[in-house]
PDB file of C-alpha atoms in Angstrom:
ATOM      1  CA  MET A   1     -56.627  -6.247 -32.673  1.00 50.00           C
ATOM      2  CA  ARG A   2     -55.890  -5.025 -29.266  1.00 64.00           C
ATOM      3  CA  LYS A   3     -55.206  -1.354 -28.981  1.00 68.00           C
ATOM      4  CA  ASP A   4     -52.341  -1.860 -26.662  1.00 74.00           C
ATOM      5  CA  ARG A   5     -50.895  -4.451 -28.933  1.00 72.00           C
ATOM      6  CA  GLN A   6     -51.057  -2.019 -32.208  1.00 75.00           C
ATOM      7  CA  LYS A   7     -49.103   0.481 -29.924  1.00 74.00           C
ATOM      8  CA  ALA A   8     -46.810  -2.240 -28.739  1.00 70.00           C
ATOM      9  CA  LEU A   9     -45.969  -3.259 -32.139  1.00 66.00           C
ATOM     10  CA  ARG A  10     -45.141   0.375 -33.224  1.00 71.00           C
ATOM     11  CA  LEU A  11     -42.998   1.045 -29.902  1.00 67.00           C
ATOM     12  CA  ARG A  12     -41.055  -2.297 -30.717  1.00 69.00           C
ATOM     13  CA  LEU A  13     -40.473  -1.172 -34.413  1.00 67.00           C
ATOM     14  CA  GLY A  14     -39.301   2.233 -33.167  1.00 71.00           C
ATOM     15  CA  GLY A  15     -36.366   0.329 -31.098  1.00 72.00           C
ATOM     16  CA  LYS A  16     -37.928   0.056 -27.419  1.00 73.00           C
ATOM     17  CA  SER A  17     -37.125  -2.758 -25.343  1.00 75.00           C
ATOM     18  CA  TYR A  18     -39.516  -5.561 -24.142  1.00 70.00           C
ATOM     19  CA  THR A  19     -39.001  -3.902 -20.440  1.00 78.00           C
ATOM     20  CA  GLN A  20     -39.796  -0.631 -21.670  1.00 78.00           C
ATOM     21  CA  ILE A  21     -42.893  -1.983 -23.421  1.00 69.00           C
ATOM     22  CA  ARG A  22     -43.922  -4.264 -20.401  1.00 79.00           C
ATOM     23  CA  ASP A  23     -43.884  -1.339 -18.196  1.00 79.00           C
ATOM     24  CA  MET A  24     -46.127   1.089 -20.303  1.00 78.00           C
ATOM     25  CA  PHE A  25     -48.621  -1.308 -20.871  1.00 73.00           C
ATOM     26  CA  GLY A  26     -48.417  -3.790 -18.018  1.00 77.00           C
ATOM     27  CA  VAL A  27     -48.171  -6.730 -20.386  1.00 78.00           C
ATOM     28  CA  PRO A  28     -46.017  -9.581 -19.463  1.00 82.00           C
ATOM     29  CA  LYS A  29     -42.886  -9.995 -21.320  1.00 75.00           C
ATOM     30  CA  SER A  30     -44.385 -13.720 -22.401  1.00 78.00           C
ATOM     31  CA  THR A  31     -47.328 -12.212 -24.092  1.00 79.00           C
ATOM     32  CA  LEU A  32     -44.908  -9.492 -25.899  1.00 71.00           C
ATOM     33  CA  SER A  33     -42.839 -12.573 -27.085  1.00 73.00           C
ATOM     34  CA  GLY A  34     -45.738 -14.003 -28.760  1.00 71.00           C
ATOM     35  CA  TRP A  35     -46.811 -10.465 -30.139  1.00 69.00           C
ATOM     36  CA  PHE A  36     -43.338  -9.749 -31.758  1.00 67.00           C
ATOM     37  CA  SER A  37     -42.523 -13.277 -32.888  1.00 71.00           C
ATOM     38  CA  GLU A  38     -43.006 -12.581 -36.466  1.00 67.00           C
ATOM     39  CA  LEU A  39     -42.010  -8.689 -36.414  1.00 69.00           C
ATOM     40  CA  GLU A  40     -38.882  -7.789 -38.681  1.00 71.00           C
ATOM     41  CA  LEU A  41     -37.051  -4.981 -36.910  1.00 70.00           C
ATOM     42  CA  SER A  42     -35.236  -2.183 -38.951  1.00 72.00           C
ATOM     43  CA  LYS A  43     -31.648  -2.224 -39.091  1.00 73.00           C
ATOM     44  CA  GLU A  44     -32.056   1.468 -36.980  1.00 78.00           C
ATOM     45  CA  ALA A  45     -34.395  -0.218 -34.401  1.00 72.00           C
ATOM     46  CA  LYS A  46     -31.981  -3.213 -33.807  1.00 72.00           C
ATOM     47  CA  GLU A  47     -29.092  -0.644 -33.164  1.00 78.00           C
ATOM     48  CA  LYS A  48     -31.044   1.086 -30.773  1.00 78.00           C
ATOM     49  CA  ILE A  49     -31.981  -1.947 -29.100  1.00 74.00           C
ATOM     50  CA  LEU A  50     -28.299  -3.168 -29.017  1.00 78.00           C
ATOM     51  CA  LYS A  51     -27.017   0.181 -27.888  1.00 79.00           C
ATOM     52  CA  ARG A  52     -29.676   0.272 -24.864  1.00 78.00           C
ATOM     53  CA  SER A  53     -28.669  -3.210 -24.096  1.00 77.00           C
ATOM     54  CA  ARG A  54     -24.988  -2.631 -23.917  1.00 80.00           C
ATOM     55  CA  ALA A  55     -25.423   0.594 -21.773  1.00 76.00           C
ATOM     56  CA  LYS A  56     -27.711  -1.487 -19.459  1.00 77.00           C
ATOM     57  CA  SER A  57     -24.930  -4.062 -19.001  1.00 79.00           C
ATOM     58  CA  LEU A  58     -21.972  -1.590 -18.581  1.00 75.00           C
ATOM     59  CA  GLU A  59     -24.289   0.163 -15.591  1.00 78.00           C
ATOM     60  CA  GLY A  60     -25.183  -3.214 -14.038  1.00 79.00           C
ATOM     61  CA  LEU A  61     -21.239  -4.071 -14.420  1.00 79.00           C
ATOM     62  CA  LEU A  62     -20.277  -0.702 -12.820  1.00 80.00           C
ATOM     63  CA  LYS A  63     -22.926  -1.061  -9.926  1.00 83.00           C
ATOM     64  CA  ARG A  64     -21.490  -4.614  -9.233  1.00 84.00           C
ATOM     65  CA  ASN A  65     -17.997  -3.314  -9.210  1.00 83.00           C
ATOM     66  CA  ILE A  66     -18.820  -0.474  -7.014  1.00 84.00           C
ATOM     67  CA  ASN A  67     -20.669  -2.925  -4.696  1.00 85.00           C
ATOM     68  CA  GLN A  68     -17.673  -5.322  -4.904  1.00 86.00           C
ATOM     69  CA  THR A  69     -15.226  -2.679  -3.985  1.00 87.00           C
ATOM     70  CA  LYS A  70     -17.268  -1.271  -1.090  1.00 87.00           C
ATOM     71  CA  LEU A  71     -17.568  -4.975   0.472  1.00 87.00           C
ATOM     72  CA  ALA A  72     -13.883  -5.582  -0.252  1.00 89.00           C
ATOM     73  CA  LEU A  73     -13.120  -2.280   1.518  1.00 89.00           C
ATOM     74  CA  GLU A  74     -15.232  -3.575   4.569  1.00 91.00           C
ATOM     75  CA  ARG A  75     -13.653  -6.793   4.547  1.00 92.00           C
ATOM     76  CA  ARG A  76     -10.231  -5.218   4.655  1.00 93.00           C
ATOM     77  CA  ASP A  77     -10.952  -2.630   7.390  1.00 92.00           C
ATOM     78  CA  LYS A  78     -12.611  -5.768   9.577  1.00 93.00           C
ATOM     79  CA  ILE A  79      -9.453  -8.166   8.946  1.00 94.00           C
ATOM     80  CA  ARG A  80      -7.185  -5.089   9.701  1.00 93.00           C
ATOM     81  CA  GLY A  81      -8.971  -3.987  12.668  1.00 93.00           C
ATOM     82  CA  GLU A  82      -9.228  -7.448  14.218  1.00 92.00           C
ATOM     83  CA  ALA A  83      -5.468  -8.140  13.632  1.00 92.00           C
ATOM     84  CA  LYS A  84      -4.456  -4.829  15.000  1.00 91.00           C
ATOM     85  CA  ASN A  85      -6.196  -5.350  17.961  1.00 91.00           C
ATOM     86  CA  GLU A  86      -4.094  -8.715  18.499  1.00 90.00           C
ATOM     87  CA  PHE A  87      -1.206  -6.390  19.391  1.00 88.00           C
ATOM     88  CA  ARG A  88      -2.308  -5.220  22.935  1.00 84.00           C
ATOM     89  CA  SER A  89       1.450  -4.998  23.895  1.00 87.00           C
ATOM     90  CA  ILE A  90       4.754  -5.988  23.320  1.00 89.00           C
ATOM     91  CA  ASN A  91       7.294  -7.615  25.451  1.00 93.00           C
ATOM     92  CA  LYS A  92      11.216  -7.487  25.449  1.00 95.00           C
ATOM     93  CA  ARG A  93      11.258 -11.064  23.445  1.00 95.00           C
ATOM     94  CA  ASP A  94       8.991  -9.735  21.188  1.00 95.00           C
ATOM     95  CA  LEU A  95      10.764  -6.402  20.490  1.00 96.00           C
ATOM     96  CA  PHE A  96      14.138  -8.573  20.467  1.00 97.00           C
ATOM     97  CA  ILE A  97      12.983 -10.494  17.608  1.00 96.00           C
ATOM     98  CA  ALA A  98      11.219  -7.621  15.834  1.00 96.00           C
ATOM     99  CA  GLY A  99      14.608  -5.742  16.084  1.00 97.00           C
ATOM    100  CA  VAL A 100      16.871  -8.505  14.904  1.00 97.00           C
ATOM    101  CA  SER A 101      14.677  -9.382  11.959  1.00 97.00           C
ATOM    102  CA  LEU A 102      14.452  -5.543  10.931  1.00 97.00           C
ATOM    103  CA  TYR A 103      18.123  -5.564  10.937  1.00 97.00           C
ATOM    104  CA  TRP A 104      18.444  -8.741   8.904  1.00 96.00           C
ATOM    105  CA  ALA A 105      16.176  -7.296   6.502  1.00 95.00           C
ATOM    106  CA  GLU A 106      17.003  -3.599   6.446  1.00 94.00           C
ATOM    107  CA  GLY A 107      20.538  -3.049   8.437  1.00 95.00           C
ATOM    108  CA  TYR A 108      24.042  -2.770   7.183  1.00 92.00           C
ATOM    109  CA  LYS A 109      25.485  -6.136   7.654  1.00 89.00           C
ATOM    110  CA  ARG A 110      28.526  -5.871   4.881  1.00 81.00           C
ATOM    111  CA  PRO A 111      31.711  -5.242   6.668  1.00 72.00           C
ATOM    112  CA  VAL A 112      33.759  -2.388   5.618  1.00 71.00           C
ATOM    113  CA  VAL A 113      36.579  -3.393   3.354  1.00 76.00           C
ATOM    114  CA  ARG A 114      39.368  -0.786   2.863  1.00 77.00           C
ATOM    115  CA  ASP A 115      42.456  -1.567   0.516  1.00 79.00           C
ATOM    116  CA  GLY A 116      41.221  -5.228   0.354  1.00 78.00           C
ATOM    117  CA  ARG A 117      41.133  -5.358   4.101  1.00 80.00           C
ATOM    118  CA  GLU A 118      38.178  -5.644   6.475  1.00 75.00           C
ATOM    119  CA  ARG A 119      38.119  -2.945   8.909  1.00 74.00           C
ATOM    120  CA  THR A 120      37.973  -3.931  12.418  1.00 76.00           C
ATOM    121  CA  HIS A 121      35.610  -1.189  13.452  1.00 84.00           C
ATOM    122  CA  HIS A 122      32.088  -1.557  12.340  1.00 88.00           C
ATOM    123  CA  VAL A 123      28.823   0.732  12.643  1.00 92.00           C
ATOM    124  CA  VAL A 124      25.413  -0.643  13.361  1.00 96.00           C
ATOM    125  CA  SER A 125      23.105   1.429  10.917  1.00 96.00           C
ATOM    126  CA  LEU A 126      19.608   0.993   9.635  1.00 97.00           C
ATOM    127  CA  THR A 127      18.255   2.834   6.778  1.00 95.00           C
ATOM    128  CA  ASN A 128      14.649   3.415   6.059  1.00 95.00           C
ATOM    129  CA  SER A 129      11.929   6.021   5.081  1.00 94.00           C
ATOM    130  CA  ASP A 130       9.293   4.655   7.388  1.00 96.00           C
ATOM    131  CA  PRO A 131       8.931   6.451  10.766  1.00 97.00           C
ATOM    132  CA  HIS A 132       7.493   3.545  12.493  1.00 97.00           C
ATOM    133  CA  ILE A 133      10.206   1.090  11.332  1.00 97.00           C
ATOM    134  CA  ILE A 134      12.667   3.730  12.519  1.00 97.00           C
ATOM    135  CA  LYS A 135      10.916   4.029  16.228  1.00 97.00           C
ATOM    136  CA  ILE A 136      10.963   0.281  16.731  1.00 97.00           C
ATOM    137  CA  PHE A 137      14.644   0.093  15.739  1.00 98.00           C
ATOM    138  CA  ILE A 138      15.462   2.744  18.003  1.00 98.00           C
ATOM    139  CA  ARG A 139      13.628   1.200  20.765  1.00 97.00           C
ATOM    140  CA  PHE A 140      15.554  -2.225  20.187  1.00 98.00           C
ATOM    141  CA  LEU A 141      18.990  -0.217  20.192  1.00 98.00           C
ATOM    142  CA  LYS A 142      17.768   1.444  23.376  1.00 97.00           C
ATOM    143  CA  ASP A 143      15.472  -1.286  25.333  1.00 97.00           C
ATOM    144  CA  ILE A 144      17.597  -4.502  24.379  1.00 97.00           C
ATOM    145  CA  CYS A 145      20.918  -3.305  22.971  1.00 97.00           C
ATOM    146  CA  LEU A 146      21.219  -0.915  25.969  1.00 97.00           C
ATOM    147  CA  ILE A 147      22.354   2.002  23.796  1.00 97.00           C
ATOM    148  CA  PRO A 148      21.858   5.297  25.425  1.00 97.00           C
ATOM    149  CA  GLN A 149      20.007   7.989  23.286  1.00 96.00           C
ATOM    150  CA  GLU A 150      22.828  10.131  23.289  1.00 95.00           C
ATOM    151  CA  ARG A 151      24.970   7.662  21.202  1.00 96.00           C
ATOM    152  CA  LEU A 152      22.518   7.709  18.650  1.00 97.00           C
ATOM    153  CA  ALA A 153      23.533   9.619  15.286  1.00 96.00           C
ATOM    154  CA  ALA A 154      21.603   9.876  11.977  1.00 96.00           C
ATOM    155  CA  ASN A 155      21.838  11.476   8.485  1.00 94.00           C
ATOM    156  CA  LEU A 156      19.447  12.184   5.729  1.00 95.00           C
ATOM    157  CA  ARG A 157      19.073  11.510   1.955  1.00 93.00           C
ATOM    158  CA  ILE A 158      16.278  13.633   0.517  1.00 91.00           C
ATOM    159  CA  PHE A 159      15.373  14.780  -3.088  1.00 89.00           C
ATOM    160  CA  LYS A 160      16.347  18.104  -4.450  1.00 87.00           C
ATOM    161  CA  HIS A 161      12.620  19.203  -4.287  1.00 89.00           C
ATOM    162  CA  GLN A 162      12.373  18.699  -0.673  1.00 90.00           C
ATOM    163  CA  ASN A 163      12.980  21.300   2.114  1.00 91.00           C
ATOM    164  CA  PRO A 164      15.900  20.186   4.343  1.00 91.00           C
ATOM    165  CA  GLU A 165      14.857  22.101   7.311  1.00 93.00           C
ATOM    166  CA  THR A 166      11.398  20.765   7.278  1.00 94.00           C
ATOM    167  CA  LEU A 167      12.727  17.211   7.151  1.00 95.00           C
ATOM    168  CA  LEU A 168      15.559  17.702   9.742  1.00 95.00           C
ATOM    169  CA  ASN A 169      12.916  19.015  12.028  1.00 95.00           C
ATOM    170  CA  PHE A 170      10.961  16.232  11.361  1.00 97.00           C
ATOM    171  CA  TRP A 171      12.993  13.324  11.752  1.00 97.00           C
ATOM    172  CA  SER A 172      14.533  15.062  14.930  1.00 96.00           C
ATOM    173  CA  GLU A 173      11.049  14.850  16.393  1.00 96.00           C
ATOM    174  CA  VAL A 174      10.564  11.223  15.174  1.00 97.00           C
ATOM    175  CA  THR A 175      13.571   9.866  16.769  1.00 97.00           C
ATOM    176  CA  LYS A 176      14.256  12.412  19.532  1.00 96.00           C
ATOM    177  CA  ILE A 177      18.057  12.691  18.188  1.00 96.00           C
ATOM    178  CA  PRO A 178      18.988  16.343  18.540  1.00 95.00           C
ATOM    179  CA  ARG A 179      19.616  18.229  15.064  1.00 93.00           C
ATOM    180  CA  GLY A 180      23.178  18.647  16.178  1.00 92.00           C
ATOM    181  CA  ARG A 181      23.659  14.927  16.059  1.00 93.00           C
ATOM    182  CA  PHE A 182      22.443  14.607  12.303  1.00 94.00           C
ATOM    183  CA  ASP A 183      25.444  14.777   9.734  1.00 90.00           C
ATOM    184  CA  LYS A 184      25.355  16.124   6.558  1.00 84.00           C
ATOM    185  CA  ILE A 185      22.010  15.935   4.319  1.00 89.00           C
ATOM    186  CA  TYR A 186      22.592  14.059   1.246  1.00 88.00           C
ATOM    187  CA  ILE A 187      20.574  15.137  -1.617  1.00 87.00           C
ATOM    188  CA  GLY A 188      19.416  12.460  -4.037  1.00 76.00           C
ATOM    189  CA  ILE A 189      18.119   9.053  -2.821  1.00 62.00           C
ATOM    190  CA  SER A 190      19.943   5.896  -3.354  1.00 58.00           C
ATOM    191  CA  LYS A 191      19.586   3.739  -6.230  1.00 59.00           C
ATOM    192  CA  SER A 192      18.218   0.938  -4.234  1.00 57.00           C
ATOM    193  CA  SER A 193      15.647   3.171  -2.497  1.00 54.00           C
ATOM    194  CA  LEU A 194      14.735   4.635  -6.418  1.00 54.00           C
ATOM    195  CA  SER A 195      14.286   0.729  -7.657  1.00 56.00           C
ATOM    196  CA  LYS A 196      11.839   0.162  -4.642  1.00 55.00           C
ATOM    197  CA  LYS A 197       9.793   3.192  -4.743  1.00 55.00           C
ATOM    198  CA  PRO A 198       9.103   6.244  -6.911  1.00 55.00           C
ATOM    199  CA  TYR A 199      10.344   9.618  -5.427  1.00 53.00           C
ATOM    200  CA  ASN A 200       6.814  10.536  -4.609  1.00 61.00           C
ATOM    201  CA  SER A 201       6.283   7.846  -2.300  1.00 70.00           C
ATOM    202  CA  LEU A 202       9.141   8.967  -0.024  1.00 87.00           C
ATOM    203  CA  PRO A 203       7.547  12.079   1.420  1.00 90.00           C
ATOM    204  CA  HIS A 204      10.213  12.216   4.157  1.00 92.00           C
ATOM    205  CA  GLY A 205      13.193  11.305   2.313  1.00 93.00           C
ATOM    206  CA  THR A 206      15.276   8.342   4.007  1.00 94.00           C
ATOM    207  CA  ILE A 207      17.054   8.348   7.358  1.00 95.00           C
ATOM    208  CA  GLN A 208      20.076   6.446   8.554  1.00 96.00           C
ATOM    209  CA  ILE A 209      20.244   5.551  12.065  1.00 97.00           C
ATOM    210  CA  ARG A 210      23.719   4.384  13.348  1.00 95.00           C
ATOM    211  CA  VAL A 211      26.095   3.948  16.389  1.00 96.00           C
ATOM    212  CA  GLY A 212      29.542   2.934  16.365  1.00 93.00           C
ATOM    213  CA  ASP A 213      30.047  -0.221  18.069  1.00 94.00           C
ATOM    214  CA  THR A 214      31.985  -3.333  16.631  1.00 93.00           C
ATOM    215  CA  LYS A 215      30.934  -5.465  19.320  1.00 94.00           C
ATOM    216  CA  LEU A 216      27.105  -4.747  18.923  1.00 96.00           C
ATOM    217  CA  PHE A 217      27.710  -5.332  15.213  1.00 95.00           C
ATOM    218  CA  HIS A 218      29.082  -8.704  15.469  1.00 94.00           C
ATOM    219  CA  LYS A 219      26.449  -9.654  18.138  1.00 96.00           C
ATOM    220  CA  ILE A 220      23.467  -8.829  16.003  1.00 97.00           C
ATOM    221  CA  MET A 221      25.068 -10.671  13.295  1.00 95.00           C
ATOM    222  CA  GLY A 222      25.274 -13.718  15.693  1.00 96.00           C
ATOM    223  CA  TRP A 223      21.789 -13.217  16.522  1.00 96.00           C
ATOM    224  CA  ILE A 224      20.806 -13.407  12.821  1.00 96.00           C
ATOM    225  CA  ASP A 225      22.855 -16.442  12.369  1.00 96.00           C
ATOM    226  CA  GLY A 226      20.865 -17.997  15.366  1.00 96.00           C
ATOM    227  CA  MET A 227      17.627 -16.870  13.532  1.00 95.00           C
ATOM    228  CA  LYS A 228      19.015 -18.502  10.295  1.00 94.00           C
ATOM    229  CA  LYS A 229      18.909 -21.908  12.041  1.00 93.00           C
ATOM    230  CA  PHE A 230      14.999 -22.024  12.256  1.00 90.00           C
ATOM    231  CA  SER A 231      14.935 -21.189   8.350  1.00 87.00           C
TER     232      SER A 231
END
């Protein structure tokens, strides 16, 4: 019997894998299969081989997952980058549709009712936590609705652990609305916001942008009704 075969048999009985033995002696797996065909492994050896096989499978699975995640992130970045470049500019028609859509989704649309009667004075207002949405809405008010900057007012809702002064400065910079035109800061996010997002995903709280203009309120409602015709 070949000496390397004897050594291979001992290694196999000790729980070594085909791959390990092949790499040590340079013997093809097909040859090893013939050598080990009648070999009876101990329970301990079988457990070693099974444990190593599972570890190898797990290692391969983790490696595949890492590679798949990397490829998915690369595809994501490529798709988003290409889509972002499609927005090279925004014209007034684009801004009009964006603003009406934003108000339809996020704006205050329900008329104010007091003592069972609808009030005749209405406020145009939109509340959100995303600075970019707020900027687009303000641009819509100024460029499409022709509302002067000085007519815009705001108020904040924040969590107890957040710093009112820091957030007031932040939103004043985002909106270009002076601090003096911010009303009372409310502590505690509304139930509707909490149902959508946990508190730690609202790092700037929420802001309400509003302008008292009944005519504009009804006009925006009419624009929304116009969009509904295409649904």
